[in-house]
Coordinates of C-alpha atoms in Angstrom, one line a residue:
Chain H
M1 CA -2.5 -28.1 -15.0
K2 CA -0.9 -26.4 -12.1
Q3 CA -1.3 -28.2 -8.7
I4 CA -1.7 -26.1 -5.6
N5 CA -1.0 -28.0 -2.4
I6 CA -3.1 -26.3 0.3
E7 CA -1.8 -28.7 2.8
T8 CA 1.6 -27.1 2.8
V9 CA 0.0 -23.7 3.5
I10 CA -2.1 -25.1 6.3
S11 CA 0.9 -26.9 7.8
F12 CA 3.0 -23.7 7.7
F13 CA 0.2 -21.6 9.3
K14 CA -0.2 -24.1 12.1
Q15 CA 3.6 -24.1 12.7
L16 CA 3.6 -20.3 12.6
Q17 CA 0.9 -20.2 15.3
D18 CA 3.0 -22.6 17.4
D19 CA 6.2 -20.6 16.9
I20 CA 4.6 -17.2 17.6
C21 CA 2.9 -18.5 20.8
I22 CA 6.2 -20.0 22.0
Q23 CA 8.1 -16.8 21.3
L24 CA 5.5 -14.6 22.9
E25 CA 5.3 -16.8 26.0
K26 CA 9.1 -16.6 26.3
A27 CA 9.1 -12.9 26.0
D28 CA 6.3 -12.6 28.5
G29 CA 8.0 -14.9 31.0
Q30 CA 4.8 -15.7 32.9
G31 CA 1.6 -16.0 30.8
K32 CA 0.6 -19.1 28.9
F33 CA -1.6 -19.4 25.9
V34 CA -4.7 -21.5 26.5
E35 CA -6.1 -23.3 23.5
D36 CA -9.7 -23.5 22.5
A37 CA -10.3 -25.8 19.5
W38 CA -13.5 -25.4 17.7
L39 CA -15.3 -26.9 14.7
R40 CA -17.5 -25.1 12.2
E41 CA -20.7 -26.8 11.2
E42 CA -20.4 -25.9 7.6
G43 CA -16.8 -27.2 7.4
G44 CA -13.5 -26.5 9.0
G45 CA -12.7 -25.1 12.4
G46 CA -9.9 -23.5 14.3
R47 CA -7.5 -23.2 17.2
T48 CA -8.0 -20.1 19.2
R49 CA -5.2 -19.4 21.7
V50 CA -5.5 -16.7 24.3
L51 CA -3.0 -15.5 26.9
T52 CA -4.4 -13.3 29.7
D53 CA -2.8 -11.6 32.6
G54 CA 0.8 -12.3 31.6
A55 CA 3.7 -10.3 33.1
V56 CA 3.9 -8.2 29.9
I57 CA 0.8 -9.2 27.8
E58 CA -2.5 -8.1 29.3
Q59 CA -4.4 -10.0 26.7
G60 CA -3.2 -11.6 23.5
G61 CA -4.8 -14.0 21.0
V62 CA -3.3 -16.0 18.3
N63 CA -5.9 -17.8 16.1
F64 CA -5.5 -20.4 13.4
S65 CA -8.6 -21.1 11.4
L66 CA -9.5 -23.2 8.3
V67 CA -13.0 -22.8 6.8
S68 CA -14.4 -24.4 3.7
G69 CA -17.6 -24.7 1.7
N70 CA -19.1 -26.2 -1.4
K71 CA -20.5 -22.9 -2.6
L72 CA -19.6 -19.3 -2.1
P73 CA -22.3 -16.8 -1.1
P74 CA -23.7 -14.6 -3.9
S75 CA -21.9 -11.6 -2.3
A76 CA -18.5 -13.3 -3.0
T77 CA -19.3 -14.3 -6.6
A78 CA -21.1 -11.2 -7.8
H79 CA -17.9 -9.4 -8.7
R80 CA -15.9 -12.6 -9.4
P81 CA -18.1 -14.7 -11.6
E82 CA -15.1 -17.1 -12.1
L83 CA -15.7 -18.3 -8.5
A84 CA -19.2 -19.5 -9.1
G85 CA -19.8 -23.2 -8.8
R86 CA -16.4 -23.8 -7.0
T87 CA -15.6 -25.4 -3.7
W88 CA -13.4 -23.2 -1.6
Q89 CA -11.1 -23.2 1.4
A90 CA -9.7 -20.3 3.4
C91 CA -7.2 -20.5 6.2
G92 CA -5.1 -18.1 8.2
V93 CA -3.4 -17.0 11.3
S94 CA -4.5 -13.8 13.0
L95 CA -3.2 -12.2 16.2
V96 CA -3.6 -9.2 18.3
I97 CA -1.4 -8.4 21.4
H98 CA -2.6 -5.9 24.0
P99 CA 0.3 -5.3 26.4
K100 CA -0.1 -4.0 29.9
N101 CA 2.7 -1.4 29.8
P102 CA 1.5 1.7 27.9
F103 CA 4.9 2.2 26.5
I104 CA 4.7 -1.1 24.5
P105 CA 2.5 -0.7 21.4
T106 CA -0.4 -2.9 20.6
S107 CA 0.3 -5.1 17.6
H108 CA -1.6 -7.1 15.0
A109 CA -0.6 -9.5 12.4
N110 CA -2.4 -11.7 9.9
V111 CA -1.6 -14.1 7.1
R112 CA -4.3 -15.8 5.0
F113 CA -4.8 -18.0 2.0
F114 CA -7.9 -18.5 -0.2
I115 CA -8.4 -21.1 -2.9
A116 CA -11.5 -22.0 -5.0
E117 CA -11.4 -25.1 -7.1
K118 CA -13.3 -26.9 -9.8
A119 CA -12.5 -30.2 -11.5
G120 CA -10.8 -29.6 -14.8
E121 CA -10.1 -25.9 -14.3
E122 CA -7.2 -23.9 -12.9
P123 CA -7.6 -23.1 -9.2
V124 CA -8.3 -19.5 -8.3
W125 CA -6.2 -18.5 -5.2
W126 CA -4.6 -15.6 -3.4
F127 CA -2.8 -14.7 -0.3
G128 CA -3.3 -11.7 2.0
G129 CA -1.8 -10.5 5.2
G130 CA 0.5 -8.0 6.9
F131 CA 1.3 -6.6 10.3
D132 CA 0.8 -3.2 11.9
L133 CA 1.7 -1.4 15.1
T134 CA -0.4 0.8 17.3
P135 CA 1.8 2.7 19.8
F136 CA 0.3 4.8 22.6
Y137 CA 3.6 6.8 23.2
P138 CA 5.7 8.1 20.4
F139 CA 9.2 6.4 20.3
L140 CA 10.6 7.0 16.9
D141 CA 13.3 4.3 17.4
D142 CA 10.7 1.6 17.9
I143 CA 8.8 2.6 14.8
K144 CA 12.0 2.7 12.7
H145 CA 12.9 -0.8 14.0
W146 CA 9.4 -2.0 13.1
H147 CA 9.5 -0.6 9.6
Q148 CA 13.1 -1.6 9.0
T149 CA 12.2 -5.2 9.8
A150 CA 9.2 -4.9 7.4
H151 CA 11.4 -3.3 4.7
D152 CA 14.2 -5.9 5.0
L153 CA 11.8 -8.9 4.7
C154 CA 10.2 -7.4 1.6
A155 CA 13.5 -6.6 -0.1
P156 CA 14.1 -10.0 -1.7
F157 CA 10.7 -9.9 -3.3
G158 CA 11.1 -6.7 -5.3
E159 CA 12.3 -3.1 -4.7
N160 CA 8.8 -1.7 -4.5
V161 CA 7.1 -4.3 -2.3
Y162 CA 7.8 -2.5 1.0
Q163 CA 6.6 0.9 -0.3
E164 CA 3.5 -0.6 -1.9
H165 CA 2.4 -2.7 1.0
K166 CA 3.4 0.0 3.5
A167 CA 1.2 2.5 1.6
W168 CA -1.6 0.0 1.5
C169 CA -1.3 -0.5 5.3
D170 CA -1.5 3.3 5.9
D171 CA -4.6 3.4 3.6
Y172 CA -6.4 0.5 5.2
F173 CA -5.9 1.2 8.9
Y174 CA -7.4 4.7 8.7
L175 CA -10.2 6.0 10.9
K176 CA -12.0 8.5 8.7
H177 CA -14.2 10.0 11.5
R178 CA -11.0 10.7 13.5
N179 CA -8.9 11.7 10.6
E180 CA -6.0 9.5 11.8
T181 CA -4.4 6.2 11.1
R182 CA -4.9 3.4 13.7
G183 CA -1.2 3.4 14.4
V184 CA 2.1 3.7 12.5
G185 CA 1.2 0.9 10.0
G186 CA 3.6 -1.7 8.7
L187 CA 2.5 -4.0 5.8
F188 CA -0.8 -4.9 4.3
F189 CA -1.7 -6.8 1.2
D190 CA -4.5 -8.7 -0.3
D191 CA -5.3 -10.6 -3.5
L192 CA -1.6 -11.5 -3.9
N193 CA -1.3 -13.9 -6.8
Q194 CA 0.7 -12.0 -9.4
W195 CA 3.9 -13.9 -8.6
S196 CA 4.1 -17.7 -8.8
F197 CA 2.4 -19.6 -6.0
E198 CA 5.8 -20.5 -4.6
Q199 CA 7.0 -16.9 -4.6
C200 CA 3.8 -15.6 -3.0
F201 CA 4.0 -18.3 -0.4
S202 CA 7.6 -17.4 0.4
Y203 CA 6.6 -13.8 0.9
V204 CA 3.8 -14.8 3.2
K205 CA 6.2 -17.0 5.2
A206 CA 8.6 -14.0 5.5
V207 CA 5.8 -11.7 6.7
G208 CA 4.5 -14.3 9.2
N209 CA 7.9 -15.1 10.5
G210 CA 8.9 -11.4 10.5
F211 CA 6.2 -10.4 13.0
T212 CA 8.1 -11.6 16.0
D213 CA 11.4 -10.1 14.7
A214 CA 9.6 -6.8 14.4
Y215 CA 7.6 -6.9 17.7
I216 CA 9.5 -8.8 20.4
P217 CA 12.5 -6.5 20.6
I218 CA 10.1 -3.6 21.2
M219 CA 8.3 -5.6 24.0
E220 CA 11.7 -6.4 25.5
K221 CA 12.9 -2.8 25.3
R222 CA 9.9 -1.2 27.0
K223 CA 8.5 -3.9 29.3
N224 CA 10.3 -2.6 32.4
T225 CA 9.8 1.1 31.9
P226 CA 7.9 2.4 34.9
F227 CA 4.6 4.1 34.2
Q228 CA 2.0 6.1 36.1
D229 CA -1.7 6.0 36.1
E230 CA -1.9 8.9 33.7
H231 CA 0.0 6.7 31.1
R232 CA -2.4 3.8 31.8
Q233 CA -5.4 6.1 31.4
F234 CA -4.1 7.4 28.0
Q235 CA -3.5 3.8 26.9
L236 CA -7.1 2.9 27.8
Y237 CA -8.4 6.0 26.0
R238 CA -6.4 5.1 22.8
R239 CA -7.6 1.5 23.0
G240 CA -11.1 3.0 22.4
R241 CA -9.8 4.0 18.9
Y242 CA -8.7 0.5 18.4
V243 CA -12.2 -0.7 19.1
E244 CA -13.7 2.0 16.8
F245 CA -11.5 0.8 13.9
N246 CA -12.2 -2.9 14.4
L247 CA -15.9 -2.5 14.7
V248 CA -16.6 0.3 12.2
F249 CA -14.0 -0.3 9.5
D250 CA -12.2 -3.7 9.6
R251 CA -13.5 -5.7 6.7
G252 CA -12.4 -9.0 8.3
T253 CA -14.2 -8.3 11.5
L254 CA -17.4 -7.1 9.8
F255 CA -17.4 -9.9 7.3
G256 CA -16.8 -12.4 10.0
L257 CA -19.6 -11.1 12.2
Q258 CA -22.1 -10.7 9.4
S259 CA -21.4 -14.1 7.8
G260 CA -21.9 -16.1 11.0
G261 CA -18.3 -16.6 12.0
R262 CA -17.3 -17.6 15.5
T263 CA -17.9 -14.4 17.4
E264 CA -15.5 -15.1 20.3
S265 CA -12.6 -15.8 18.0
I266 CA -13.3 -12.7 15.8
L267 CA -13.7 -10.4 18.8
M268 CA -10.6 -11.7 20.5
S269 CA -9.0 -8.6 18.9
M270 CA -11.0 -6.4 21.3
P271 CA -8.9 -4.9 24.2
P272 CA -9.4 -6.3 27.7
L273 CA -10.2 -2.8 28.9
A274 CA -10.9 0.5 27.0
R275 CA -12.3 3.9 27.8
W276 CA -13.9 6.8 26.1
E277 CA -13.9 10.4 27.3
Y278 CA -15.9 13.2 25.7
N279 CA -13.7 15.7 23.8
Y280 CA -10.4 14.7 25.4
Q281 CA -7.6 17.0 24.5
P282 CA -4.0 16.2 25.5
I283 CA -1.9 18.9 27.2
E284 CA 0.0 20.9 24.6
D285 CA 3.5 19.6 23.8
S286 CA 3.0 16.5 25.9
D287 CA 3.9 13.0 24.8
E288 CA 0.2 12.4 24.4
A289 CA -0.1 15.4 22.1
E290 CA 2.9 14.3 20.1
L291 CA 1.3 10.9 19.4
S292 CA -1.0 12.6 16.8
Q293 CA 2.1 13.2 14.6
F294 CA 2.6 9.5 14.5
L295 CA -1.0 8.8 13.3
T296 CA -0.5 10.1 9.8
P297 CA 1.3 8.3 7.0
R298 CA 5.1 9.0 7.2
E299 CA 8.2 7.8 5.6
W300 CA 9.7 6.3 8.8
L301 CA 12.9 5.0 7.2
T302 CA 14.1 8.2 5.6
E303 CA 13.4 10.6 8.5
Chain Y
M1 CA -51.1 24.2 1.6
K2 CA -50.3 22.8 5.0
Q3 CA -47.8 24.8 7.0
I4 CA -45.4 22.9 9.3
N5 CA -43.7 25.1 11.9
I6 CA -40.4 23.6 12.6
E7 CA -39.7 26.3 15.2
T8 CA -42.2 24.7 17.6
V9 CA -40.4 21.4 17.3
I10 CA -37.0 23.0 17.8
S11 CA -38.3 24.9 20.8
F12 CA -39.8 21.8 22.3
F13 CA -36.6 19.8 21.8
K14 CA -34.4 22.5 23.4
Q15 CA -36.8 22.6 26.4
L16 CA -36.8 18.8 26.6
Q17 CA -33.0 18.8 26.8
D18 CA -33.2 21.4 29.6
D19 CA -35.8 19.5 31.5
I20 CA -34.1 16.1 31.2
C21 CA -30.7 17.6 32.3
I22 CA -32.3 19.3 35.3
Q23 CA -34.1 16.1 36.4
L24 CA -31.0 14.0 35.9
E25 CA -28.9 16.4 37.9
K26 CA -31.5 16.4 40.7
A27 CA -31.6 12.6 40.7
D28 CA -27.8 12.4 40.7
G29 CA -27.5 15.0 43.5
Q30 CA -23.8 15.9 42.7
G31 CA -22.9 15.9 39.0
K32 CA -23.5 18.8 36.7
F33 CA -23.9 18.8 32.9
V34 CA -21.3 20.9 31.1
E35 CA -22.4 22.3 27.8
D36 CA -20.4 22.4 24.6
A37 CA -22.1 24.4 21.9
W38 CA -20.9 23.8 18.4
L39 CA -21.6 25.0 14.9
R40 CA -21.7 22.9 11.7
E41 CA -20.0 24.4 8.7
E42 CA -22.7 23.2 6.3
G43 CA -25.5 24.6 8.5
G44 CA -26.8 24.2 12.0
G45 CA -25.1 23.1 15.1
G46 CA -25.8 21.7 18.5
R47 CA -25.5 21.8 22.3
T48 CA -23.8 18.7 23.6
R49 CA -24.1 18.4 27.4
V50 CA -22.1 15.9 29.3
L51 CA -22.1 14.9 33.0
T52 CA -19.1 13.0 34.3
D53 CA -18.3 11.5 37.7
G54 CA -21.6 12.2 39.3
A55 CA -22.7 10.5 42.5
V56 CA -24.9 8.1 40.5
I57 CA -24.1 8.8 36.8
E58 CA -20.6 7.7 35.7
Q59 CA -21.1 9.4 32.4
G60 CA -24.1 10.8 30.7
G61 CA -24.7 12.9 27.6
V62 CA -27.8 14.8 26.5
N63 CA -27.4 16.3 23.0
F64 CA -29.5 18.7 21.0
S65 CA -28.7 19.2 17.4
L66 CA -30.1 20.9 14.4
V67 CA -28.6 20.3 11.0
S68 CA -29.7 21.6 7.6
G69 CA -28.7 21.7 4.0
N70 CA -29.7 22.8 0.6
K71 CA -29.4 19.4 -1.0
L72 CA -29.6 15.9 0.3
P73 CA -26.8 13.4 -0.6
P74 CA -27.6 10.9 -3.4
S75 CA -27.8 8.1 -0.8
A76 CA -30.8 9.9 0.8
T77 CA -32.6 10.6 -2.4
A78 CA -32.0 7.3 -4.2
H79 CA -34.9 5.6 -2.6
R80 CA -37.0 8.7 -2.1
P81 CA -37.0 10.6 -5.3
E82 CA -39.6 13.0 -3.9
L83 CA -36.8 14.5 -1.7
A84 CA -34.5 15.5 -4.6
G85 CA -34.1 19.3 -5.0
R86 CA -35.3 20.1 -1.6
T87 CA -33.8 22.0 1.3
W88 CA -33.9 20.0 4.5
Q89 CA -33.6 20.3 8.3
A90 CA -33.2 17.7 10.9
C91 CA -33.2 18.2 14.6
G92 CA -33.3 16.0 17.7
V93 CA -32.4 15.2 21.2
S94 CA -30.4 12.1 21.9
L95 CA -29.1 10.9 25.3
V96 CA -27.3 8.0 26.9
I97 CA -26.8 7.5 30.6
H98 CA -24.1 5.2 32.0
P99 CA -24.6 4.9 35.7
K100 CA -21.9 3.8 38.1
N101 CA -23.9 1.3 40.1
P102 CA -24.2 -2.0 38.1
F103 CA -27.7 -2.5 39.5
I104 CA -28.9 0.6 37.6
P105 CA -29.4 -0.1 33.9
T106 CA -27.9 2.0 31.2
S107 CA -30.5 3.9 29.2
H108 CA -30.9 5.7 25.9
A109 CA -33.5 7.9 24.5
N110 CA -33.9 9.9 21.3
V111 CA -36.5 12.1 19.6
R112 CA -36.0 13.5 16.1
F113 CA -37.7 15.4 13.3
F114 CA -36.9 15.7 9.6
I115 CA -38.4 18.0 7.1
A116 CA -37.6 18.6 3.4
E117 CA -39.2 21.6 1.7
K118 CA -39.6 23.0 -1.8
A119 CA -41.5 26.2 -2.8
G120 CA -45.0 25.4 -4.0
E121 CA -45.0 21.8 -2.8
E122 CA -46.2 20.1 0.4
P123 CA -43.3 19.6 2.8
V124 CA -42.1 16.0 3.4
W125 CA -41.6 15.3 7.1
W126 CA -41.4 12.6 9.7
F127 CA -40.6 12.0 13.3
G128 CA -38.6 9.2 14.9
G129 CA -37.5 8.3 18.4
G130 CA -38.0 6.1 21.4
F131 CA -36.2 4.9 24.5
D132 CA -34.7 1.7 25.6
L133 CA -33.1 0.2 28.7
T134 CA -30.0 -2.0 29.1
P135 CA -29.9 -3.6 32.5
F136 CA -26.9 -5.5 33.8
Y137 CA -28.8 -7.3 36.5
P138 CA -32.2 -8.8 36.0
F139 CA -34.9 -7.0 38.2
L140 CA -38.2 -7.8 36.7
D141 CA -40.0 -5.1 38.7
D142 CA -37.8 -2.4 37.1
I143 CA -38.5 -3.7 33.6
K144 CA -42.2 -3.8 34.3
H145 CA -42.2 -0.2 35.5
W146 CA -40.2 0.8 32.4
H147 CA -42.6 -0.9 30.0
Q148 CA -45.7 0.2 31.9
T149 CA -44.6 3.8 31.5
A150 CA -44.0 3.2 27.8
H151 CA -47.4 1.5 27.5
D152 CA -49.3 4.2 29.3
L153 CA -47.9 7.1 27.3
C154 CA -48.7 5.3 24.1
A155 CA -52.3 4.5 25.1
P156 CA -53.9 7.8 24.1
F157 CA -52.4 7.4 20.6
G158 CA -54.0 4.1 19.7
E159 CA -54.4 0.6 21.2
N160 CA -51.6 -0.9 19.1
V161 CA -49.0 1.8 19.4
Y162 CA -47.2 0.3 22.4
Q163 CA -47.1 -3.2 20.9
E164 CA -45.9 -2.0 17.5
H165 CA -43.2 0.3 18.8
K166 CA -42.2 -2.1 21.5
A167 CA -41.8 -4.8 18.8
W168 CA -39.9 -2.4 16.6
C169 CA -37.5 -1.7 19.5
D170 CA -36.8 -5.4 20.1
D171 CA -36.1 -5.8 16.4
Y172 CA -33.9 -2.8 16.1
F173 CA -31.7 -3.2 19.2
Y174 CA -30.6 -6.7 18.3
L175 CA -27.0 -8.0 18.1
K176 CA -27.1 -10.7 15.5
H177 CA -23.6 -12.0 16.2
R178 CA -24.5 -12.4 19.9
N179 CA -28.0 -13.6 19.2
E180 CA -29.3 -11.3 21.9
T181 CA -31.1 -7.9 22.2
R182 CA -29.1 -5.0 23.5
G183 CA -31.4 -4.8 26.6
V184 CA -35.0 -5.1 27.4
G185 CA -36.2 -2.6 24.8
G186 CA -38.9 0.0 25.2
L187 CA -40.1 2.0 22.2
F188 CA -38.7 2.6 18.8
F189 CA -40.3 4.3 15.8
D190 CA -39.2 6.0 12.6
D191 CA -40.9 7.6 9.6
L192 CA -43.8 8.6 11.8
N193 CA -46.1 10.8 9.6
Q194 CA -49.3 8.7 9.2
W195 CA -51.2 10.8 11.7
S196 CA -51.6 14.6 11.5
F197 CA -48.5 16.6 12.3
E198 CA -50.1 17.7 15.5
Q199 CA -50.8 14.2 16.6
C200 CA -47.3 12.9 15.7
F201 CA -45.8 15.8 17.5
S202 CA -47.9 15.1 20.6
Y203 CA -46.8 11.5 20.6
V204 CA -43.1 12.6 20.3
K205 CA -43.6 15.0 23.2
A206 CA -45.1 12.2 25.3
V207 CA -42.1 9.9 24.5
G208 CA -39.6 12.6 25.2
N209 CA -41.2 13.6 28.5
G210 CA -41.9 10.0 29.4
F211 CA -38.2 9.1 29.5
T212 CA -37.5 10.6 32.9
D213 CA -40.8 9.1 34.3
A214 CA -39.6 5.7 33.1
Y215 CA -35.9 6.0 34.2
I216 CA -35.5 8.2 37.2
P217 CA -37.6 5.9 39.6
I218 CA -35.2 3.0 38.7
M219 CA -32.1 5.2 39.3
E220 CA -33.6 6.2 42.7
K221 CA -34.5 2.7 43.6
R222 CA -31.1 1.1 42.9
K223 CA -28.6 3.9 43.5
N224 CA -27.8 3.0 47.1
T225 CA -27.7 -0.8 46.6
P226 CA -24.2 -1.9 47.7
F227 CA -22.2 -3.7 45.0
Q228 CA -19.0 -5.7 44.8
D229 CA -16.2 -5.7 42.3
E230 CA -17.6 -8.8 40.6
H231 CA -20.8 -6.8 39.8
R232 CA -18.7 -3.9 38.5
Q233 CA -16.7 -6.3 36.3
F234 CA -19.8 -7.8 34.9
Q235 CA -21.2 -4.3 34.1
L236 CA -17.9 -3.4 32.3
Y237 CA -18.1 -6.7 30.4
R238 CA -21.7 -6.0 29.3
R239 CA -20.9 -2.5 28.4
G240 CA -18.7 -4.1 25.7
R241 CA -21.9 -5.4 24.1
Y242 CA -23.2 -1.8 24.1
V243 CA -20.1 -0.7 22.2
E244 CA -20.6 -3.6 19.8
F245 CA -24.2 -2.6 19.1
N246 CA -23.5 1.1 18.6
L247 CA -20.5 0.7 16.3
V248 CA -21.6 -2.3 14.3
F249 CA -25.4 -1.9 14.0
D250 CA -26.7 1.5 15.1
R251 CA -27.8 3.3 11.9
G252 CA -27.7 6.7 13.5
T253 CA -24.1 6.2 14.7
L254 CA -22.8 4.8 11.5
F255 CA -24.6 7.4 9.3
G256 CA -23.3 10.2 11.5
L257 CA -19.7 8.9 11.4
Q258 CA -19.8 8.2 7.6
S259 CA -21.5 11.5 6.7
G260 CA -19.0 13.7 8.5
G261 CA -21.0 14.4 11.6
R262 CA -19.4 15.7 14.8
T263 CA -17.6 12.6 16.1
E264 CA -17.3 13.6 19.7
S265 CA -21.1 14.2 20.0
I266 CA -22.0 11.0 18.2
L267 CA -19.6 8.9 20.3
M268 CA -20.8 10.5 23.5
S269 CA -22.9 7.3 23.6
M270 CA -19.8 5.2 24.3
P271 CA -19.3 4.0 27.9
P272 CA -16.6 5.6 30.0
L273 CA -15.1 2.2 30.5
A274 CA -15.7 -1.2 29.0
R275 CA -14.0 -4.5 28.9
W276 CA -13.9 -7.7 26.8
E277 CA -13.1 -11.2 28.0
Y278 CA -12.6 -14.1 25.7
N279 CA -15.4 -16.7 25.9
Y280 CA -16.7 -15.5 29.3
Q281 CA -19.4 -17.8 30.7
P282 CA -21.4 -16.8 33.8
I283 CA -21.7 -19.3 36.7
E284 CA -24.8 -21.4 36.2
D285 CA -28.0 -20.1 37.9
S286 CA -26.2 -16.9 38.9
D287 CA -27.8 -13.4 38.4
E288 CA -25.3 -12.9 35.6
A289 CA -26.5 -16.1 33.8
E290 CA -30.2 -15.1 34.4
L291 CA -29.6 -11.8 32.5
S292 CA -29.6 -13.8 29.2
Q293 CA -33.3 -14.5 29.7
F294 CA -33.8 -10.7 29.7
L295 CA -32.0 -10.3 26.4
T296 CA -34.7 -11.8 24.2
P297 CA -38.1 -10.2 23.3
R298 CA -40.7 -10.8 26.0
E299 CA -44.1 -9.6 26.9
W300 CA -43.1 -7.8 30.1
L301 CA -46.5 -6.5 31.0
T302 CA -48.4 -9.8 30.9
E303 CA -45.9 -12.0 32.7

């Protein structure tokens, strides 16, 4: 029988959290992540790390969590009867960065692993994850760099991986009631188990490690661009859409809140400040108007 | 067969929208509601009225809408087979007021009517509505006035009406993931058709007209109270909870967004500005800490 060593996954995820925090602190140059370690009564716990009021990052959170249980809820086993009667563990790293400067996009990344076990039977497991970018101002070069990084890290895993996970990302981060994507996408995948465990794990490592390669150069490039209050106001307005997506559509957020997850860690993804304005319309041909052309699925690398 | 004249309901709702806007403008003393009339392709339309940057009201919206159709969606008829094959109309007034001064609570009110008809059969109809208050600072006198007004308008309709609709309100405006109510409640009811149409309509009129009696005295009383930035910051933080309720739990909001309603009118309830702060804890024994004692169901009138 195949042995799956979850400890190697946990160990990588913790290391990844450390690495990302160090790199983000370095890029910020001022802010420091503060850790809040917590335990979950039913099993497991986490390390929530939050950086506030940095030089570049207005608020950023990088979470590691490991949760486990002896029995999955009926909602989880209804469509997957093979999971009934199994113990389970889920772990992951999840992060959201809300920068101050409106010319730096907000970004999100996540890698996660789930395993359900039963003595004498093959374990059931899968990985999920991805990263996606939510710009406020349309800089095509930044988006190309983001997607090129995603493309290149996917390449060793198959020629369609980037296209498939890029399309999945566009599909997932979509606000139906606004008829727009949350941002310019990136990668999204779930239920990944069709390759060997080692191959899937390697891919997840590449995605997790790829986040900073994709994001930090954009932070560096835009962090000193001067901005006016009108840019800030537009950023706050667009952050409202981020809130709408996370609270209305994001399955992880809703599942977490409904299943009694740790609210403060889940809602660490919320922006530090957001605004709504009835029927806001950007000035024609402005940068703000042009953003809408970025909020629809596009083939960034061949444009 | 019983005739139900929806025109009298529509006419009252439009008049109510006018009255409330006039009274709120008077109480504000500066801001004016701007109307946006809209039509719905499938039938009906509305008058969205928004006041921004008033002297007292930071942002307020008072909507009237009337929507109709020839056929209800399967989701609506699944549990109510008697509605299948009927034409339907729904109309209502919905309002949310976000004041500037953190010592004035945010308030919400709604009255609505639904009717489904078929030639040769009794119409199926019901009313719904209520009003509820979301204070940022705990002033017991204000809450007592709010609930006394609710109590008194309910009294002519039966001795348990206030208690029942007050309990329904506490139950409905509840944030499970925060283990707190949205505010101090008020009245909430749905599917109201157990009395005669005339009696139900009279009650809805009393609730609709009662909103300004309940709210405006509190606006007047608190509008000139000086406040500091710390009070403002707490207000913005608490508005985050308002967003969480409306986007995660409010059935009207979610149904509207999912069913292709007019997004800008539905999300007029969002605050103009809101903030989130990881793991915020108020100072012990502060007014901010005391608020939590107001966010649990209480018998305000007998305390």
